Amino acid sequence: MPGTALESPGPEPLILDEQIDGQWRPASIDSHRHDEVISVSTAYVLHGWGGEREWTEVLRSLPVSQEVETLISRDFNNASSRSAAVVGVQVRSHPTLTHPRTLEKSPVEWYIRRMRELHARDDSVSFFLSCDTREAEIEISSAVPNVSFVKKAGRYNSREGLIESVADLALLSKTDYILAPYWSSFADLAWQMSGRAMPIETSQGVKNAE
């Protein structure tokens, strides 16, 4: 494995992983402990100095930008007021950008079936939909009632697209239950942002709230 660089403002990157006796070992970053920002890329577990906050706590404390807030207000006004329960639905269906396991285990048909089952159980339930393709968005919202979503215009990995993704993430974290794709970490991040407050279901099972 090649050495991994610790990004720094200096002209030369510092080496985080070092080779000792022919083996790559983690190098110490202790001399940088008071830096305001340390950006690390390494194959090893990072050990702190004892006073660190849990990353999920930091994540939950981050405010969203005004651009994200505007997008949320424009397309999804206060999910809690829309019904007794809001189910977040995150779909990955892009034929080339989605992992093959996700496409196999979490087809659009599975989402439609589960959403219909949840609606049949309680017709006041509404759904917040986060899709990576317009085709899936149209198919699901046409097949299931009470569906809302952020209207997207940004290209994949563009600045506008990333802002739209953060809006989706923030809204998913405020729902009461999540239907999520198999083999995708996006909904897991929303679950962490919520404080692990809601169950999250994939086609393979349910992970309960903590």
mmCIF file of N, CA and C in Angstrom, residues 3-116:
data_model
loop_
_atom_site.group_PDB
_atom_site.id
_atom_site.type_symbol
_atom_site.label_atom_id
_atom_site.label_comp_id
_atom_site.label_asym_id
_atom_site.label_seq_id
_atom_site.Cartn_x
_atom_site.Cartn_y
_atom_site.Cartn_z
ATOM 1 N N GLY A 3 2.176 5.137 0.743
ATOM 2 C CA GLY A 3 1.986 6.042 1.862
ATOM 3 C C GLY A 3 0.819 6.963 1.601
ATOM 4 N N THR A 4 0.116 7.326 2.660
ATOM 5 C CA THR A 4 -1.054 8.186 2.527
ATOM 6 C C THR A 4 -0.729 9.565 3.071
ATOM 7 N N ALA A 5 -1.137 10.606 2.375
ATOM 8 C CA ALA A 5 -0.757 11.965 2.746
ATOM 9 C C ALA A 5 -1.737 12.577 3.720
ATOM 10 N N LEU A 6 -1.205 13.358 4.650
ATOM 11 C CA LEU A 6 -2.010 14.209 5.515
ATOM 12 C C LEU A 6 -2.004 15.589 4.887
ATOM 13 N N GLU A 7 -3.166 16.066 4.468
ATOM 14 C CA GLU A 7 -3.223 17.357 3.798
ATOM 15 C C GLU A 7 -2.860 18.468 4.769
ATOM 16 N N SER A 8 -2.012 19.382 4.348
ATOM 17 C CA SER A 8 -1.607 20.503 5.181
ATOM 18 C C SER A 8 -1.447 21.729 4.315
ATOM 19 N N PRO A 9 -1.466 22.924 4.935
ATOM 20 C CA PRO A 9 -1.325 24.136 4.133
ATOM 21 C C PRO A 9 0.082 24.346 3.614
ATOM 22 N N GLY A 10 1.055 23.554 4.071
ATOM 23 C CA GLY A 10 2.438 23.709 3.633
ATOM 24 C C GLY A 10 2.639 23.265 2.203
ATOM 25 N N PRO A 11 3.816 23.554 1.643
ATOM 26 C CA PRO A 11 4.066 23.196 0.244
ATOM 27 C C PRO A 11 4.172 21.697 0.017
ATOM 28 N N GLU A 12 4.602 20.958 1.027
ATOM 29 C CA GLU A 12 4.756 19.516 0.890
ATOM 30 C C GLU A 12 3.780 18.802 1.822
ATOM 31 N N PRO A 13 3.049 17.790 1.340
ATOM 32 C CA PRO A 13 2.153 17.036 2.228
ATOM 33 C C PRO A 13 2.947 16.209 3.225
ATOM 34 N N LEU A 14 2.413 16.054 4.425
ATOM 35 C CA LEU A 14 3.038 15.212 5.434
ATOM 36 C C LEU A 14 2.566 13.777 5.240
ATOM 37 N N ILE A 15 3.446 12.818 5.483
ATOM 38 C CA ILE A 15 3.097 11.407 5.311
ATOM 39 C C ILE A 15 2.437 10.890 6.582
ATOM 40 N N LEU A 16 1.215 10.385 6.435
ATOM 41 C CA LEU A 16 0.487 9.850 7.581
ATOM 42 C C LEU A 16 0.835 8.386 7.822
ATOM 43 N N ASP A 17 0.927 7.604 6.766
ATOM 44 C CA ASP A 17 1.324 6.202 6.886
ATOM 45 C C ASP A 17 2.783 6.103 6.477
ATOM 46 N N GLU A 18 3.588 5.370 7.235
ATOM 47 C CA GLU A 18 5.011 5.265 6.945
ATOM 48 C C GLU A 18 5.426 3.803 6.837
ATOM 49 N N GLN A 19 6.495 3.561 6.085
ATOM 50 C CA GLN A 19 6.970 2.203 5.860
ATOM 51 C C GLN A 19 8.091 1.889 6.842
ATOM 52 N N ILE A 20 7.893 0.837 7.642
ATOM 53 C CA ILE A 20 8.880 0.406 8.627
ATOM 54 C C ILE A 20 9.147 -1.074 8.411
ATOM 55 N N ASP A 21 10.427 -1.414 8.172
ATOM 56 C CA ASP A 21 10.813 -2.808 7.929
ATOM 57 C C ASP A 21 9.957 -3.455 6.850
ATOM 58 N N GLY A 22 9.706 -2.690 5.795
ATOM 59 C CA GLY A 22 8.951 -3.230 4.671
ATOM 60 C C GLY A 22 7.454 -3.269 4.879
ATOM 61 N N GLN A 23 6.958 -2.796 6.039
ATOM 62 C CA GLN A 23 5.523 -2.805 6.328
ATOM 63 C C GLN A 23 5.022 -1.368 6.504
ATOM 64 N N TRP A 24 3.807 -1.121 5.982
ATOM 65 C CA TRP A 24 3.211 0.198 6.177
ATOM 66 C C TRP A 24 2.577 0.268 7.561
ATOM 67 N N ARG A 25 2.923 1.326 8.319
ATOM 68 C CA ARG A 25 2.420 1.528 9.675
ATOM 69 C C ARG A 25 1.784 2.914 9.790
ATOM 70 N N PRO A 26 0.845 3.072 10.729
ATOM 71 C CA PRO A 26 0.273 4.409 10.918
ATOM 72 C C PRO A 26 1.276 5.331 11.599
ATOM 73 N N ALA A 27 1.465 6.521 11.062
ATOM 74 C CA ALA A 27 2.339 7.510 11.676
ATOM 75 C C ALA A 27 1.532 8.381 12.641
ATOM 76 N N SER A 28 2.206 9.032 13.575
ATOM 77 C CA SER A 28 1.531 9.876 14.554
ATOM 78 C C SER A 28 1.170 11.231 13.952
ATOM 79 N N ILE A 29 -0.001 11.729 14.334
ATOM 80 C CA ILE A 29 -0.378 13.092 13.945
ATOM 81 C C ILE A 29 -0.433 13.986 15.186
ATOM 82 N N ASP A 30 0.256 13.555 16.258
ATOM 83 C CA ASP A 30 0.181 14.271 17.527
ATOM 84 C C ASP A 30 0.631 15.724 17.403
ATOM 85 N N SER A 31 1.606 15.973 16.536
ATOM 86 C CA SER A 31 2.110 17.342 16.400
ATOM 87 C C SER A 31 1.078 18.276 15.766
ATOM 88 N N HIS A 32 -0.002 17.701 15.247
ATOM 89 C CA HIS A 32 -1.038 18.510 14.597
ATOM 90 C C HIS A 32 -2.320 18.589 15.426
ATOM 91 N N ARG A 33 -2.244 18.173 16.684
ATOM 92 C CA ARG A 33 -3.462 18.067 17.484
ATOM 93 C C ARG A 33 -4.146 19.412 17.710
ATOM 94 N N HIS A 34 -3.417 20.510 17.609
ATOM 95 C CA HIS A 34 -4.020 21.826 17.834
ATOM 96 C C HIS A 34 -4.376 22.543 16.533
ATOM 97 N N ASP A 35 -4.182 21.860 15.410
ATOM 98 C CA ASP A 35 -4.587 22.465 14.141
ATOM 99 C C ASP A 35 -6.105 22.608 14.107
ATOM 100 N N GLU A 36 -6.580 23.658 13.483
ATOM 101 C CA GLU A 36 -8.028 23.871 13.408
ATOM 102 C C GLU A 36 -8.699 22.797 12.567
ATOM 103 N N VAL A 37 -8.053 22.387 11.480
ATOM 104 C CA VAL A 37 -8.587 21.355 10.598
ATOM 105 C C VAL A 37 -7.485 20.356 10.291
ATOM 106 N N ILE A 38 -7.791 19.077 10.459
ATOM 107 C CA ILE A 38 -6.876 18.011 10.047
ATOM 108 C C ILE A 38 -7.635 17.129 9.070
ATOM 109 N N SER A 39 -7.199 17.096 7.836
ATOM 110 C CA SER A 39 -7.847 16.262 6.819
ATOM 111 C C SER A 39 -7.000 15.017 6.620
ATOM 112 N N VAL A 40 -7.592 13.852 6.882
ATOM 113 C CA VAL A 40 -6.829 12.611 6.935
ATOM 114 C C VAL A 40 -7.371 11.598 5.946
ATOM 115 N N SER A 41 -6.471 10.909 5.280
ATOM 116 C CA SER A 41 -6.830 9.749 4.465
ATOM 117 C C SER A 41 -5.872 8.631 4.828
ATOM 118 N N THR A 42 -6.396 7.558 5.402
ATOM 119 C CA THR A 42 -5.539 6.480 5.888
ATOM 120 C C THR A 42 -6.315 5.178 5.940
ATOM 121 N N ALA A 43 -5.591 4.071 5.954
ATOM 122 C CA ALA A 43 -6.218 2.753 6.062
ATOM 123 C C ALA A 43 -6.379 2.323 7.516
ATOM 124 N N TYR A 44 -5.934 3.147 8.459
ATOM 125 C CA TYR A 44 -5.895 2.749 9.855
ATOM 126 C C TYR A 44 -6.963 3.463 10.685
ATOM 127 N N VAL A 45 -7.312 2.858 11.820
ATOM 128 C CA VAL A 45 -8.246 3.472 12.759
ATOM 129 C C VAL A 45 -7.591 4.696 13.386
ATOM 130 N N LEU A 46 -8.335 5.796 13.487
ATOM 131 C CA LEU A 46 -7.819 7.005 14.119
ATOM 132 C C LEU A 46 -8.147 6.990 15.609
ATOM 133 N N HIS A 47 -7.135 7.227 16.434
ATOM 134 C CA HIS A 47 -7.326 7.300 17.880
ATOM 135 C C HIS A 47 -7.140 8.744 18.327
ATOM 136 N N GLY A 48 -8.091 9.273 19.076
ATOM 137 C CA GLY A 48 -8.035 10.664 19.497
ATOM 138 C C GLY A 48 -7.249 10.856 20.772
ATOM 139 N N TRP A 49 -7.417 12.044 21.365
ATOM 140 C CA TRP A 49 -6.660 12.398 22.562
ATOM 141 C C TRP A 49 -7.526 12.394 23.813
ATOM 142 N N GLY A 50 -8.762 11.964 23.707
ATOM 143 C CA GLY A 50 -9.575 11.773 24.896
ATOM 144 C C GLY A 50 -10.716 12.744 25.098
ATOM 145 N N GLY A 51 -10.716 13.875 24.410
ATOM 146 C CA GLY A 51 -11.774 14.853 24.623
ATOM 147 C C GLY A 51 -12.666 15.062 23.424
ATOM 148 N N GLU A 52 -12.625 14.121 22.489
ATOM 149 C CA GLU A 52 -13.375 14.300 21.240
ATOM 150 C C GLU A 52 -14.876 14.080 21.456
ATOM 151 N N ARG A 53 -15.672 14.797 20.680
ATOM 152 C CA ARG A 53 -17.111 14.559 20.662
ATOM 153 C C ARG A 53 -17.415 13.456 19.659
ATOM 154 N N GLU A 54 -18.458 12.690 19.942
ATOM 155 C CA GLU A 54 -18.921 11.674 19.006
ATOM 156 C C GLU A 54 -19.281 12.347 17.688
ATOM 157 N N TRP A 55 -18.836 11.748 16.567
ATOM 158 C CA TRP A 55 -19.038 12.409 15.268
ATOM 159 C C TRP A 55 -20.516 12.605 14.943
ATOM 160 N N THR A 56 -21.354 11.686 15.414
ATOM 161 C CA THR A 56 -22.781 11.845 15.136
ATOM 162 C C THR A 56 -23.367 13.042 15.895
ATOM 163 N N GLU A 57 -22.820 13.323 17.073
ATOM 164 C CA GLU A 57 -23.250 14.505 17.829
ATOM 165 C C GLU A 57 -22.874 15.781 17.078
ATOM 166 N N VAL A 58 -21.652 15.800 16.540
ATOM 167 C CA VAL A 58 -21.209 16.953 15.753
ATOM 168 C C VAL A 58 -22.082 17.100 14.510
ATOM 169 N N LEU A 59 -22.361 15.970 13.854
ATOM 170 C CA LEU A 59 -23.185 15.994 12.646
ATOM 171 C C LEU A 59 -24.551 16.600 12.924
ATOM 172 N N ARG A 60 -25.176 16.186 14.025
ATOM 173 C CA ARG A 60 -26.520 16.676 14.346
ATOM 174 C C ARG A 60 -26.525 18.163 14.701
ATOM 175 N N SER A 61 -25.384 18.677 15.139
ATOM 176 C CA SER A 61 -25.322 20.083 15.545
ATOM 177 C C SER A 61 -25.045 21.032 14.382
ATOM 178 N N LEU A 62 -24.702 20.498 13.218
ATOM 179 C CA LEU A 62 -24.361 21.357 12.086
ATOM 180 C C LEU A 62 -25.611 22.024 11.516
ATOM 181 N N PRO A 63 -25.611 23.330 11.363
ATOM 182 C CA PRO A 63 -26.757 24.003 10.736
ATOM 183 C C PRO A 63 -26.724 23.812 9.227
ATOM 184 N N VAL A 64 -27.885 23.767 8.608
ATOM 185 C CA VAL A 64 -27.921 23.695 7.145
ATOM 186 C C VAL A 64 -27.736 25.097 6.582
ATOM 187 N N SER A 65 -27.229 25.178 5.372
ATOM 188 C CA SER A 65 -27.009 26.475 4.742
ATOM 189 C C SER A 65 -28.341 27.109 4.355
ATOM 190 N N GLN A 66 -28.304 28.402 4.074
ATOM 191 C CA GLN A 66 -29.512 29.105 3.663
ATOM 192 C C GLN A 66 -30.052 28.544 2.355
ATOM 193 N N GLU A 67 -29.146 28.107 1.468
ATOM 194 C CA GLU A 67 -29.577 27.529 0.189
ATOM 195 C C GLU A 67 -30.375 26.251 0.407
ATOM 196 N N VAL A 68 -29.902 25.417 1.335
ATOM 197 C CA VAL A 68 -30.621 24.176 1.645
ATOM 198 C C VAL A 68 -31.949 24.501 2.313
ATOM 199 N N GLU A 69 -31.932 25.440 3.251
ATOM 200 C CA GLU A 69 -33.153 25.824 3.957
ATOM 201 C C GLU A 69 -34.202 26.362 2.990
ATOM 202 N N THR A 70 -33.768 27.145 2.025
ATOM 203 C CA THR A 70 -34.689 27.693 1.022
ATOM 204 C C THR A 70 -35.310 26.582 0.191
ATOM 205 N N LEU A 71 -34.490 25.605 -0.182
ATOM 206 C CA LEU A 71 -34.975 24.486 -0.978
ATOM 207 C C LEU A 71 -36.004 23.672 -0.202
ATOM 208 N N ILE A 72 -35.735 23.441 1.074
ATOM 209 C CA ILE A 72 -36.664 22.689 1.917
ATOM 210 C C ILE A 72 -37.990 23.439 2.052
ATOM 211 N N SER A 73 -37.906 24.738 2.308
ATOM 212 C CA SER A 73 -39.119 25.546 2.483
ATOM 213 C C SER A 73 -39.941 25.610 1.204
ATOM 214 N N ARG A 74 -39.259 25.633 0.070
ATOM 215 C CA ARG A 74 -39.959 25.750 -1.211
ATOM 216 C C ARG A 74 -40.756 24.502 -1.546
ATOM 217 N N ASP A 75 -40.175 23.336 -1.267
ATOM 218 C CA ASP A 75 -40.769 22.098 -1.761
ATOM 219 C C ASP A 75 -41.363 21.185 -0.698
ATOM 220 N N PHE A 76 -41.124 21.472 0.564
ATOM 221 C CA PHE A 76 -41.601 20.545 1.594
ATOM 222 C C PHE A 76 -41.845 21.318 2.873
ATOM 223 N N ASN A 77 -43.014 21.866 3.014
ATOM 224 C CA ASN A 77 -43.326 22.741 4.139
ATOM 225 C C ASN A 77 -43.734 21.956 5.375
ATOM 226 N N ASN A 78 -42.801 21.816 6.304
ATOM 227 C CA ASN A 78 -43.072 21.237 7.620
ATOM 228 C C ASN A 78 -43.701 19.852 7.535
ATOM 229 N N ALA A 79 -42.838 18.848 7.378
ATOM 230 C CA ALA A 79 -43.311 17.470 7.216
ATOM 231 C C ALA A 79 -44.209 17.027 8.366
ATOM 232 N N SER A 80 -43.929 17.519 9.575
ATOM 233 C CA SER A 80 -44.693 17.058 10.735
ATOM 234 C C SER A 80 -46.150 17.483 10.675
ATOM 235 N N SER A 81 -46.466 18.513 9.893
ATOM 236 C CA SER A 81 -47.845 18.982 9.838
ATOM 237 C C SER A 81 -48.639 18.311 8.726
ATOM 238 N N ARG A 82 -47.995 17.479 7.928
ATOM 239 C CA ARG A 82 -48.664 16.930 6.755
ATOM 240 C C ARG A 82 -49.532 15.724 7.097
ATOM 241 N N SER A 83 -49.179 15.003 8.142
ATOM 242 C CA SER A 83 -49.957 13.827 8.511
ATOM 243 C C SER A 83 -49.523 13.349 9.875
ATOM 244 N N ALA A 84 -50.213 12.311 10.370
ATOM 245 C CA ALA A 84 -49.827 11.733 11.647
ATOM 246 C C ALA A 84 -48.442 11.115 11.566
ATOM 247 N N ALA A 85 -48.069 10.614 10.419
ATOM 248 C CA ALA A 85 -46.754 9.996 10.252
ATOM 249 C C ALA A 85 -46.211 10.315 8.867
ATOM 250 N N VAL A 86 -44.903 10.525 8.800
ATOM 251 C CA VAL A 86 -44.227 10.743 7.525
ATOM 252 C C VAL A 86 -43.180 9.651 7.359
ATOM 253 N N VAL A 87 -43.249 8.944 6.260
ATOM 254 C CA VAL A 87 -42.284 7.888 5.948
ATOM 255 C C VAL A 87 -41.293 8.425 4.926
ATOM 256 N N GLY A 88 -40.020 8.356 5.253
ATOM 257 C CA GLY A 88 -38.984 8.727 4.300
ATOM 258 C C GLY A 88 -38.695 7.556 3.376
ATOM 259 N N VAL A 89 -38.551 7.836 2.106
ATOM 260 C CA VAL A 89 -38.305 6.779 1.115
ATOM 261 C C VAL A 89 -37.102 7.191 0.275
ATOM 262 N N GLN A 90 -35.998 6.477 0.438
ATOM 263 C CA GLN A 90 -34.801 6.791 -0.336
ATOM 264 C C GLN A 90 -34.577 5.706 -1.374
ATOM 265 N N VAL A 91 -34.515 6.102 -2.635
ATOM 266 C CA VAL A 91 -34.435 5.150 -3.746
ATOM 267 C C VAL A 91 -33.154 5.377 -4.537
ATOM 268 N N ARG A 92 -32.459 4.293 -4.816
ATOM 269 C CA ARG A 92 -31.303 4.331 -5.711
ATOM 270 C C ARG A 92 -31.623 3.431 -6.903
ATOM 271 N N SER A 93 -31.748 4.025 -8.087
ATOM 272 C CA SER A 93 -32.165 3.235 -9.250
ATOM 273 C C SER A 93 -31.405 3.583 -10.520
ATOM 274 N N HIS A 94 -30.397 4.451 -10.423
ATOM 275 C CA HIS A 94 -29.647 4.829 -11.623
ATOM 276 C C HIS A 94 -28.938 3.598 -12.184
ATOM 277 N N PRO A 95 -29.104 3.304 -13.461
ATOM 278 C CA PRO A 95 -28.594 2.045 -14.019
ATOM 279 C C PRO A 95 -27.075 1.903 -14.010
ATOM 280 N N THR A 96 -26.337 3.011 -14.016
ATOM 281 C CA THR A 96 -24.870 2.915 -14.050
ATOM 282 C C THR A 96 -24.200 3.423 -12.780
ATOM 283 N N LEU A 97 -24.845 4.305 -12.022
ATOM 284 C CA LEU A 97 -24.231 4.878 -10.828
ATOM 285 C C LEU A 97 -24.606 4.137 -9.550
ATOM 286 N N THR A 98 -25.600 3.270 -9.620
ATOM 287 C CA THR A 98 -26.051 2.517 -8.450
ATOM 288 C C THR A 98 -25.355 1.168 -8.390
ATOM 289 N N HIS A 99 -24.999 0.740 -7.173
ATOM 290 C CA HIS A 99 -24.336 -0.556 -6.996
ATOM 291 C C HIS A 99 -25.263 -1.682 -7.473
ATOM 292 N N PRO A 100 -24.726 -2.664 -8.192
ATOM 293 C CA PRO A 100 -25.563 -3.768 -8.695
ATOM 294 C C PRO A 100 -26.354 -4.482 -7.599
ATOM 295 N N ARG A 101 -25.781 -4.611 -6.400
ATOM 296 C CA ARG A 101 -26.504 -5.276 -5.307
ATOM 297 C C ARG A 101 -27.750 -4.475 -4.914
ATOM 298 N N THR A 102 -27.612 -3.160 -4.948
ATOM 299 C CA THR A 102 -28.756 -2.311 -4.620
ATOM 300 C C THR A 102 -29.865 -2.463 -5.651
ATOM 301 N N LEU A 103 -29.493 -2.453 -6.924
ATOM 302 C CA LEU A 103 -30.489 -2.614 -7.986
ATOM 303 C C LEU A 103 -31.196 -3.959 -7.879
ATOM 304 N N GLU A 104 -30.447 -4.987 -7.510
ATOM 305 C CA GLU A 104 -31.022 -6.334 -7.414
ATOM 306 C C GLU A 104 -31.941 -6.470 -6.204
ATOM 307 N N LYS A 105 -31.482 -5.987 -5.042
ATOM 308 C CA LYS A 105 -32.209 -6.220 -3.792
ATOM 309 C C LYS A 105 -33.285 -5.172 -3.498
ATOM 310 N N SER A 106 -33.168 -3.989 -4.118
ATOM 311 C CA SER A 106 -34.115 -2.907 -3.814
ATOM 312 C C SER A 106 -34.697 -2.299 -5.084
ATOM 313 N N PRO A 107 -35.423 -3.082 -5.865
ATOM 314 C CA PRO A 107 -36.029 -2.536 -7.087
ATOM 315 C C PRO A 107 -37.151 -1.557 -6.744
ATOM 316 N N VAL A 108 -37.499 -0.716 -7.695
ATOM 317 C CA VAL A 108 -38.567 0.270 -7.492
ATOM 318 C C VAL A 108 -39.867 -0.419 -7.100
ATOM 319 N N GLU A 109 -40.119 -1.599 -7.647
ATOM 320 C CA GLU A 109 -41.356 -2.333 -7.343
ATOM 321 C C GLU A 109 -41.471 -2.641 -5.848
ATOM 322 N N TRP A 110 -40.336 -2.907 -5.197
ATOM 323 C CA TRP A 110 -40.378 -3.197 -3.762
ATOM 324 C C TRP A 110 -40.870 -1.974 -2.991
ATOM 325 N N TYR A 111 -40.369 -0.803 -3.344
ATOM 326 C CA TYR A 111 -40.793 0.426 -2.671
ATOM 327 C C TYR A 111 -42.292 0.666 -2.851
ATOM 328 N N ILE A 112 -42.764 0.509 -4.074
ATOM 329 C CA ILE A 112 -44.187 0.745 -4.341
ATOM 330 C C ILE A 112 -45.053 -0.205 -3.519
ATOM 331 N N ARG A 113 -44.662 -1.469 -3.467
ATOM 332 C CA ARG A 113 -45.431 -2.452 -2.696
ATOM 333 C C ARG A 113 -45.458 -2.085 -1.216
ATOM 334 N N ARG A 114 -44.289 -1.742 -0.635
ATOM 335 C CA ARG A 114 -44.246 -1.422 0.791
ATOM 336 C C ARG A 114 -44.995 -0.121 1.100
ATOM 337 N N MET A 115 -44.878 0.867 0.233
ATOM 338 C CA MET A 115 -45.585 2.130 0.456
ATOM 339 C C MET A 115 -47.090 1.921 0.407
ATOM 340 N N ARG A 116 -47.555 1.094 -0.516
ATOM 341 C CA ARG A 116 -48.985 0.793 -0.593
ATOM 342 C C ARG A 116 -49.447 0.047 0.648
#
